[in-house]
């Protein structure tokens, strides 16, 4: 019987794993991809899609041809459990699937439990795969509204700010009012001061109200409530805060960090079970506290592919060593971007075109 390698999730790491297995097939191995959607979004281009620079198909990877090229069976369903004693993955639609080796790349889920009412009244960006429909519904509501709406975005990181500016650019004909709410003393806390200053200038120039040190404790049908018990009216609340691991991971017996992400060693093997690997947002590296970012998931992919192959062949595994700083290109809605890497910053239209070139090149590898 050939070994069975099962990949759960079609995230940024697994698309590259599939591409590498397509280029160099795994001998004597059955390969299966389980993913709840056939189209996986590329996060780097999501704000550009919202801004209207890209069409849906330009920012999504179709997993079916990719899986086929890699010789993988594709199960379009969600995994919802792992029976480690029986080495079986449970899914929503199929009988338990036996594995010899498993890899998990399922991203993160929003921390809506942090604020009461957020689950019912806020629009969560994560999981990104569901965001498209929520965004299209929001567009319809804004177009149909008799007066300009007030949109509150909760989350002062790059994801929240990029998304706010992208929405503002796209919705300019409807002139909505925007506000940004963040618990931190500054926006973009993981970026340097020059980047923070640049984005404060952009937000102020575009009339966005920025509320720092304003943790949101509740959301209701008429707006949001901050920790100081003040109610602030808003027509729509968009939730882009720090996310956590999927709930079902808690029942797998795999060691999780305080945010529910799977703890992994440098080889991307889980701390608990060397036959299970994890990469991308869902993985929490024991030796490196890393920001959740598509870039990390992409960078981990070649090591993950190598290690999955080596583990099946009984060969030594390689460690993933993250860079201390990596380049983030954060767009401002219009074709303009700000570069941030450690203490370095730069901005301009040319950076947006550079980002566009990088992103399109990335997508060409998979579509
Ligand atoms: C608005 C916004 C903009 C962002 N922009 C950037 C950016 O420009 N650059 C950057 O580096 N990062 C960006 N990020 C962060 C980035 O989105 C994440 O870090 C990245 O998507 C994580 O990749 P991943 O491969 O771990 O998971 P994901 O990209 O989330 O992929 C997970 C996959 O697993 C599937 N899946 C999930 N659960 C299951 C299940 N139970 N069973 C089967 N399949 C499942 C999903 O359908 C999906 O295909 C942004 C985030 C936001 C919110």
Coordinates of C-alpha atoms and ligand atoms in Angstrom, one line a residue:
X1 CA 0.0 0.0 0.0
X2 CA 1.4 3.4 -0.9
X3 CA 1.8 6.0 1.9
X4 CA -1.1 8.5 2.1
X5 CA -0.2 12.1 2.5
X6 CA -3.2 14.3 3.3
X7 CA -3.1 18.1 3.0
X8 CA -5.8 20.0 4.9
X9 CA -6.5 23.5 3.5
X10 CA -5.5 25.1 0.2
X11 CA -3.7 28.0 1.8
X12 CA -0.6 29.9 0.6
X13 CA 1.8 27.1 1.7
X14 CA -0.1 24.1 0.2
X15 CA -0.6 25.7 -3.2
X16 CA 3.2 25.8 -3.5
X17 CA 3.5 22.2 -2.1
X18 CA 1.1 21.1 -4.8
X19 CA 3.1 22.9 -7.5
X20 CA 6.3 21.3 -6.3
X21 CA 4.8 17.9 -6.3
X22 CA 3.4 18.5 -9.8
X23 CA 7.0 19.4 -11.0
X24 CA 8.5 16.4 -9.1
X25 CA 5.9 13.8 -8.3
X26 CA 6.1 11.9 -5.0
X27 CA 6.8 8.2 -5.8
X28 CA 4.7 5.5 -4.2
X29 CA 2.5 8.1 -2.4
X30 CA -1.2 8.7 -2.6
X31 CA -1.9 12.4 -2.2
X32 CA -5.2 14.0 -1.1
X33 CA -6.1 17.7 -0.7
X34 CA -9.1 18.6 1.5
X35 CA -10.3 22.1 1.1
X36 CA -13.7 23.6 1.8
X37 CA -13.5 25.8 -1.3
X38 CA -12.1 25.2 -4.8
X39 CA -11.1 28.8 -5.1
X40 CA -8.5 30.0 -2.6
X41 CA -7.9 33.8 -2.3
X42 CA -4.5 35.4 -2.5
X43 CA -4.4 37.8 0.4
X44 CA -1.8 40.1 -1.1
X45 CA -4.3 41.1 -3.8
X46 CA -7.5 41.1 -1.7
X47 CA -7.4 44.9 -1.0
X48 CA -6.8 45.5 -4.7
X49 CA -9.9 43.4 -5.5
X50 CA -12.0 45.4 -3.0
X51 CA -10.6 48.7 -4.5
X52 CA -11.7 47.4 -7.9
X53 CA -8.2 47.0 -9.5
X54 CA -8.7 43.2 -9.9
X55 CA -11.5 40.9 -10.8
X56 CA -12.4 37.9 -8.6
X57 CA -10.6 35.3 -10.8
X58 CA -7.4 37.4 -10.8
X59 CA -7.1 37.1 -7.0
X60 CA -8.2 33.5 -6.5
X61 CA -6.3 30.2 -7.2
X62 CA -8.4 27.4 -8.7
X63 CA -7.2 24.4 -6.6
X64 CA -8.8 21.7 -8.9
X65 CA -6.3 21.9 -11.8
X66 CA -3.4 22.4 -9.4
X67 CA -4.4 19.3 -7.4
X68 CA -4.8 17.4 -10.7
X69 CA -1.4 18.4 -11.9
X70 CA 0.1 17.1 -8.6
X71 CA -1.8 13.8 -8.9
X72 CA -3.8 14.6 -5.8
X73 CA -7.5 13.7 -5.2
X74 CA -9.4 16.8 -4.3
X75 CA -12.1 16.7 -1.6
X76 CA -14.1 19.9 -1.6
X77 CA -15.2 19.8 2.0
X78 CA -14.1 21.1 5.4
X79 CA -12.1 19.0 7.8
X80 CA -13.5 19.1 11.3
X81 CA -11.5 16.7 13.3
X82 CA -8.4 14.5 13.5
X83 CA -8.4 11.1 15.2
X84 CA -4.7 10.8 15.9
X85 CA -5.0 7.3 17.4
X86 CA -6.6 6.0 14.2
X87 CA -4.6 8.4 11.9
X88 CA -7.9 9.6 10.3
X89 CA -9.2 13.0 9.2
X90 CA -12.8 13.7 9.8
X91 CA -14.6 15.9 7.3
X92 CA -18.1 17.3 6.8
X93 CA -19.0 15.2 3.8
X94 CA -16.8 12.0 3.7
X95 CA -16.1 9.0 5.8
X96 CA -13.0 9.3 7.9
X97 CA -9.9 9.4 5.7
X98 CA -6.8 7.4 6.8
X99 CA -3.5 9.2 6.6
X100 CA 0.2 8.3 7.1
X101 CA 1.3 11.9 7.1
X102 CA -0.8 15.0 7.4
X103 CA -0.2 18.7 6.8
X104 CA -2.5 21.5 7.9
X105 CA -2.6 25.0 6.2
X106 CA -6.1 26.3 7.1
X107 CA -5.4 29.9 8.0
X108 CA -7.1 31.6 11.0
X109 CA -10.6 32.5 12.2
X110 CA -11.8 35.8 13.6
X111 CA -11.7 36.5 17.3
X112 CA -15.3 37.6 17.4
X113 CA -15.8 36.3 20.9
X114 CA -13.7 39.2 22.2
X115 CA -16.7 41.6 21.8
X116 CA -20.3 40.7 22.5
X117 CA -22.6 41.0 19.5
X118 CA -19.7 41.0 17.1
X119 CA -20.7 37.6 15.7
X120 CA -24.2 38.8 14.8
X121 CA -23.5 42.4 13.9
X122 CA -20.0 42.8 12.5
X123 CA -18.6 41.7 9.1
X124 CA -15.6 39.6 9.7
X125 CA -12.8 39.6 7.1
X126 CA -11.5 36.3 8.2
X127 CA -11.9 33.6 7.0
X128 CA -11.0 35.5 3.8
X129 CA -12.7 32.8 1.7
X130 CA -16.1 34.0 3.0
X131 CA -15.3 37.7 2.8
X132 CA -16.2 38.0 -0.9
X133 CA -19.9 37.3 -0.4
X134 CA -20.0 39.6 2.6
X135 CA -18.3 42.3 0.7
X136 CA -20.7 42.0 -2.3
X137 CA -23.7 42.2 0.1
X138 CA -22.2 45.3 1.8
X139 CA -21.7 46.9 -1.7
X140 CA -25.4 46.4 -2.4
X141 CA -26.5 47.8 0.9
X142 CA -24.3 50.9 0.4
X143 CA -25.6 51.4 -3.1
X144 CA -29.2 51.2 -1.9
X145 CA -28.8 53.4 1.1
X146 CA -30.7 56.7 0.9
X147 CA -27.9 58.7 2.6
X148 CA -24.1 58.2 2.9
X149 CA -23.4 55.5 5.5
X150 CA -20.9 55.4 8.3
X151 CA -18.5 52.4 8.1
X152 CA -16.4 51.6 11.2
X153 CA -13.4 49.3 10.8
X154 CA -12.1 47.6 13.9
X155 CA -8.3 46.7 13.7
X156 CA -5.4 49.1 13.3
X157 CA -3.0 46.6 11.7
X158 CA -2.0 46.6 8.0
X159 CA -5.0 44.4 7.1
X160 CA -7.6 46.8 8.6
X161 CA -6.0 50.0 7.2
X162 CA -5.4 48.5 3.7
X163 CA -9.0 47.3 3.6
X164 CA -10.4 50.6 4.8
X165 CA -8.6 52.6 2.2
X166 CA -9.5 50.1 -0.5
X167 CA -13.2 50.3 0.4
X168 CA -13.1 54.1 0.6
X169 CA -11.5 54.2 -2.9
X170 CA -14.1 51.9 -4.4
X171 CA -17.1 53.5 -2.6
X172 CA -16.1 57.1 -3.4
X173 CA -19.3 57.7 -5.5
X174 CA -21.4 56.9 -2.4
X175 CA -19.3 59.1 -0.1
X176 CA -19.5 57.0 3.1
X177 CA -17.9 58.2 6.3
X178 CA -15.1 56.0 7.7
X179 CA -13.7 55.5 11.2
X180 CA -10.9 53.2 12.4
X181 CA -10.9 51.7 15.9
X182 CA -7.8 50.1 17.5
X183 CA -6.9 49.1 21.0
X184 CA -3.2 50.1 20.6
X185 CA -1.7 53.6 21.2
X186 CA -0.7 53.7 17.6
X187 CA -1.8 52.3 14.3
X188 CA 0.4 49.7 12.5
X189 CA 2.1 48.7 15.8
X190 CA 4.5 46.2 14.1
X191 CA 5.8 48.8 11.6
X192 CA 8.3 51.6 12.0
X193 CA 7.4 55.1 13.1
X194 CA 7.8 56.6 9.6
X195 CA 5.3 54.1 8.2
X196 CA 2.9 54.8 11.1
X197 CA 3.2 58.6 10.4
X198 CA 2.7 58.2 6.7
X199 CA -0.5 56.2 7.1
X200 CA -1.8 58.7 9.8
X201 CA -1.3 61.4 7.2
X202 CA -3.1 59.4 4.5
X203 CA -6.0 58.6 6.8
X204 CA -6.3 62.2 8.0
X205 CA -6.1 63.6 4.5
X206 CA -8.9 61.3 3.4
X207 CA -11.2 62.3 6.3
X208 CA -11.0 59.0 8.3
X209 CA -11.6 59.4 12.0
X210 CA -8.8 57.4 13.8
X211 CA -9.5 56.2 17.4
X212 CA -6.5 54.8 19.1
X213 CA -6.6 53.2 22.6
X214 CA -10.2 52.5 21.9
X215 CA -10.8 48.7 22.3
X216 CA -14.2 47.7 21.1
X217 CA -16.1 45.7 23.7
X218 CA -19.4 45.2 22.0
X219 CA -21.2 45.6 18.6
X220 CA -24.9 46.1 18.2
X221 CA -27.3 46.9 15.4
X222 CA -26.6 50.7 15.7
X223 CA -22.9 50.7 16.1
X224 CA -20.2 49.8 18.6
X225 CA -19.3 50.2 22.2
X226 CA -15.8 50.9 23.4
X227 CA -14.3 49.7 26.7
X228 CA -15.1 53.1 28.3
X229 CA -18.8 52.1 27.8
X230 CA -19.3 54.9 25.2
X231 CA -21.7 54.0 22.3
X232 CA -20.6 55.2 18.8
X233 CA -23.1 54.9 16.0
X234 CA -22.1 53.2 12.8
X235 CA -24.1 51.6 10.0
X236 CA -21.6 48.8 9.3
X237 CA -18.8 47.4 11.5
X238 CA -16.0 45.6 9.7
X239 CA -13.9 43.3 12.0
X240 CA -10.2 42.9 11.0
X241 CA -8.5 42.2 14.4
X242 CA -6.1 39.5 15.4
X243 CA -7.5 36.1 14.6
X244 CA -7.2 32.7 16.4
X245 CA -7.0 29.0 15.4
X246 CA -10.1 27.1 14.3
X247 CA -12.2 25.8 17.2
X248 CA -12.1 22.1 16.1
X249 CA -8.3 22.0 16.6
X250 CA -8.9 22.0 20.4
X251 CA -10.2 18.4 20.1
X252 CA -7.2 17.1 18.2
X253 CA -5.0 16.8 21.2
X254 CA -2.3 18.8 19.3
X255 CA -0.5 21.4 21.5
X256 CA -1.9 24.8 20.8
X257 CA -0.6 28.3 21.8
X258 CA -2.7 30.8 23.8
X259 CA -4.4 31.9 20.6
X260 CA -5.4 28.4 19.5
X261 CA -2.7 28.0 16.8
X262 CA -0.8 24.7 16.5
X263 CA 2.7 24.7 18.0
X264 CA 5.3 23.6 15.5
X265 CA 9.1 23.0 15.6
X266 CA 11.5 24.6 13.1
X267 CA 10.8 21.6 10.8
X268 CA 7.1 22.6 10.8
X269 CA 6.3 19.3 12.5
X270 CA 3.8 19.7 15.2
X271 CA 5.2 19.7 18.7
X272 CA 2.9 16.8 19.6
X273 CA 3.0 14.5 16.6
X274 CA 5.8 14.3 14.1
X275 CA 3.6 12.8 11.4
X276 CA 1.5 16.0 11.4
X277 CA 2.9 19.3 9.9
X278 CA 1.4 22.8 10.0
X279 CA 2.3 26.0 8.1
X280 CA 1.0 29.5 7.6
X281 CA -1.3 31.3 10.0
X282 CA -2.4 28.1 11.7
X283 CA 1.2 27.3 12.8
X284 CA 2.8 28.9 15.8
X285 CA 6.5 28.4 15.7
X286 CA 7.9 27.5 19.1
X287 CA 11.3 29.3 18.5
X288 CA 10.1 32.3 16.5
X289 CA 7.1 34.5 17.4
X290 CA 6.0 35.4 13.8
X291 CA 3.4 37.9 12.6
X292 CA 0.5 36.2 10.8
X293 CA 1.1 37.0 7.2
X294 CA 0.7 35.5 3.8
X295 CA 4.4 36.2 3.2
X296 CA 5.3 33.8 6.1
X297 CA 3.0 31.1 4.7
X298 CA 4.6 31.5 1.2
X299 CA 8.2 31.4 2.6
X300 CA 7.5 28.3 4.7
X301 CA 6.2 26.4 1.6
X302 CA 9.4 25.2 0.0
X303 CA 10.7 23.9 3.4
X304 CA 7.3 22.2 4.0
X305 CA 7.4 20.5 0.6
X306 CA 10.9 19.3 1.2
X307 CA 10.1 18.0 4.7
X308 CA 6.9 16.3 3.7
X309 CA 8.8 14.5 0.9
X310 CA 11.8 13.7 3.2
X311 CA 9.7 12.4 6.1
X312 CA 7.9 10.0 3.7
X313 CA 11.4 8.8 2.5
X314 CA 13.0 8.6 5.9
X315 CA 15.4 11.4 5.0
X316 CA 16.6 14.2 7.3
X317 CA 14.3 17.3 7.5
X318 CA 15.4 20.9 7.1
X319 CA 14.6 23.8 9.6
X320 CA 12.6 26.8 8.5
X321 CA 14.6 29.9 9.5
X322 CA 12.5 33.1 9.1
X323 CA 14.1 36.4 8.1
X324 CA 14.3 39.0 10.8
X325 CA 12.6 41.6 8.6
X326 CA 10.7 41.2 5.4
X327 CA 9.3 43.7 2.9
X328 CA 5.7 44.6 3.3
X329 CA 4.1 46.6 0.6
X330 CA 0.9 48.2 1.9
X331 CA -1.4 49.9 -0.6
X332 CA -3.5 53.0 0.1
X333 CA -6.5 52.2 -2.0
X334 CA -5.5 54.2 -5.0
X335 CA -2.5 52.9 -7.1
X336 CA 0.0 53.9 -4.5
X337 CA 1.9 51.9 -1.9
X338 CA 4.1 52.2 1.2
X339 CA 7.1 49.9 1.6
X340 CA 8.0 48.8 5.1
X341 CA 11.0 46.7 6.1
X342 CA 12.5 47.0 9.6
X343 CA 13.5 50.6 9.9
X344 CA 13.2 51.3 6.1
X345 CA 10.3 53.0 4.4
X346 CA 9.5 54.4 1.0
X347 CA 6.3 55.3 -0.8
X348 CA 5.0 56.1 -4.3
X349 CA 3.0 55.0 -7.2
X350 CA 5.9 53.0 -8.5
X351 CA 5.8 50.8 -5.4
X352 CA 2.1 50.0 -6.2
X353 CA 3.2 49.0 -9.7
X354 CA 6.1 46.9 -8.2
X355 CA 3.6 45.2 -5.8
X356 CA 1.2 44.6 -8.7
X357 CA 4.0 43.0 -10.7
X358 CA 5.0 40.7 -7.8
X359 CA 1.4 39.7 -7.1
X360 CA 0.6 39.0 -10.7
X361 CA 3.8 36.9 -11.0
X362 CA 2.9 35.0 -7.9
X363 CA -0.6 34.2 -9.3
X364 CA 0.8 33.1 -12.7
X365 CA 2.6 30.3 -11.0
X366 CA -0.6 28.7 -9.9
X367 CA -3.3 29.7 -12.5
Ligands
LIG1 C1 -7.6 42.5 4.5 C2 -6.3 41.7 4.7 C3 -5.3 41.9 3.8 C4 -4.1 41.2 4.0 N1 -3.1 41.5 3.2 C5 -1.9 40.8 3.3 C6 -0.8 41.2 2.4 O1 -0.9 42.1 1.6 N2 0.3 40.4 2.6 C7 0.4 39.4 3.5 O2 1.5 38.8 3.5 N3 -0.6 39.1 4.3 C8 -1.8 39.8 4.2 N4 -2.8 39.5 5.1 C9 -2.7 38.3 6.0 C10 -3.0 37.0 5.2 O3 -4.3 37.1 4.8 C11 -2.9 35.7 6.0 O4 -1.7 35.8 6.8 C12 -2.8 34.6 5.0 O5 -3.9 34.5 4.3 C13 -2.5 33.3 5.7 O6 -2.3 32.3 4.8 P1 -2.6 30.7 5.1 O7 -2.0 30.0 3.9 O8 -2.1 30.4 6.4 O9 -4.2 30.6 5.1 P2 -5.3 31.1 4.2 O10 -4.8 32.0 3.1 O11 -6.4 31.7 5.1 O12 -5.8 29.8 3.5 C14 -6.5 28.8 4.3 C15 -7.1 27.8 3.3 O13 -7.6 26.7 4.1 C16 -9.0 26.4 3.8 N5 -9.6 26.0 5.0 C17 -9.9 26.6 6.1 N6 -10.4 25.8 7.0 C18 -10.5 24.6 6.5 C19 -11.0 23.4 6.9 N7 -11.5 23.2 8.1 N8 -11.0 22.3 6.1 C20 -10.5 22.5 4.8 N9 -10.0 23.6 4.3 C21 -10.0 24.7 5.2 C22 -9.5 27.8 3.2 O14 -10.6 27.6 2.4 C23 -8.3 28.3 2.5 O15 -8.2 27.7 1.2 C24 -4.0 40.2 4.9 C25 -5.1 39.9 5.8 C26 -6.2 40.6 5.7 C27 -7.4 40.4 6.6

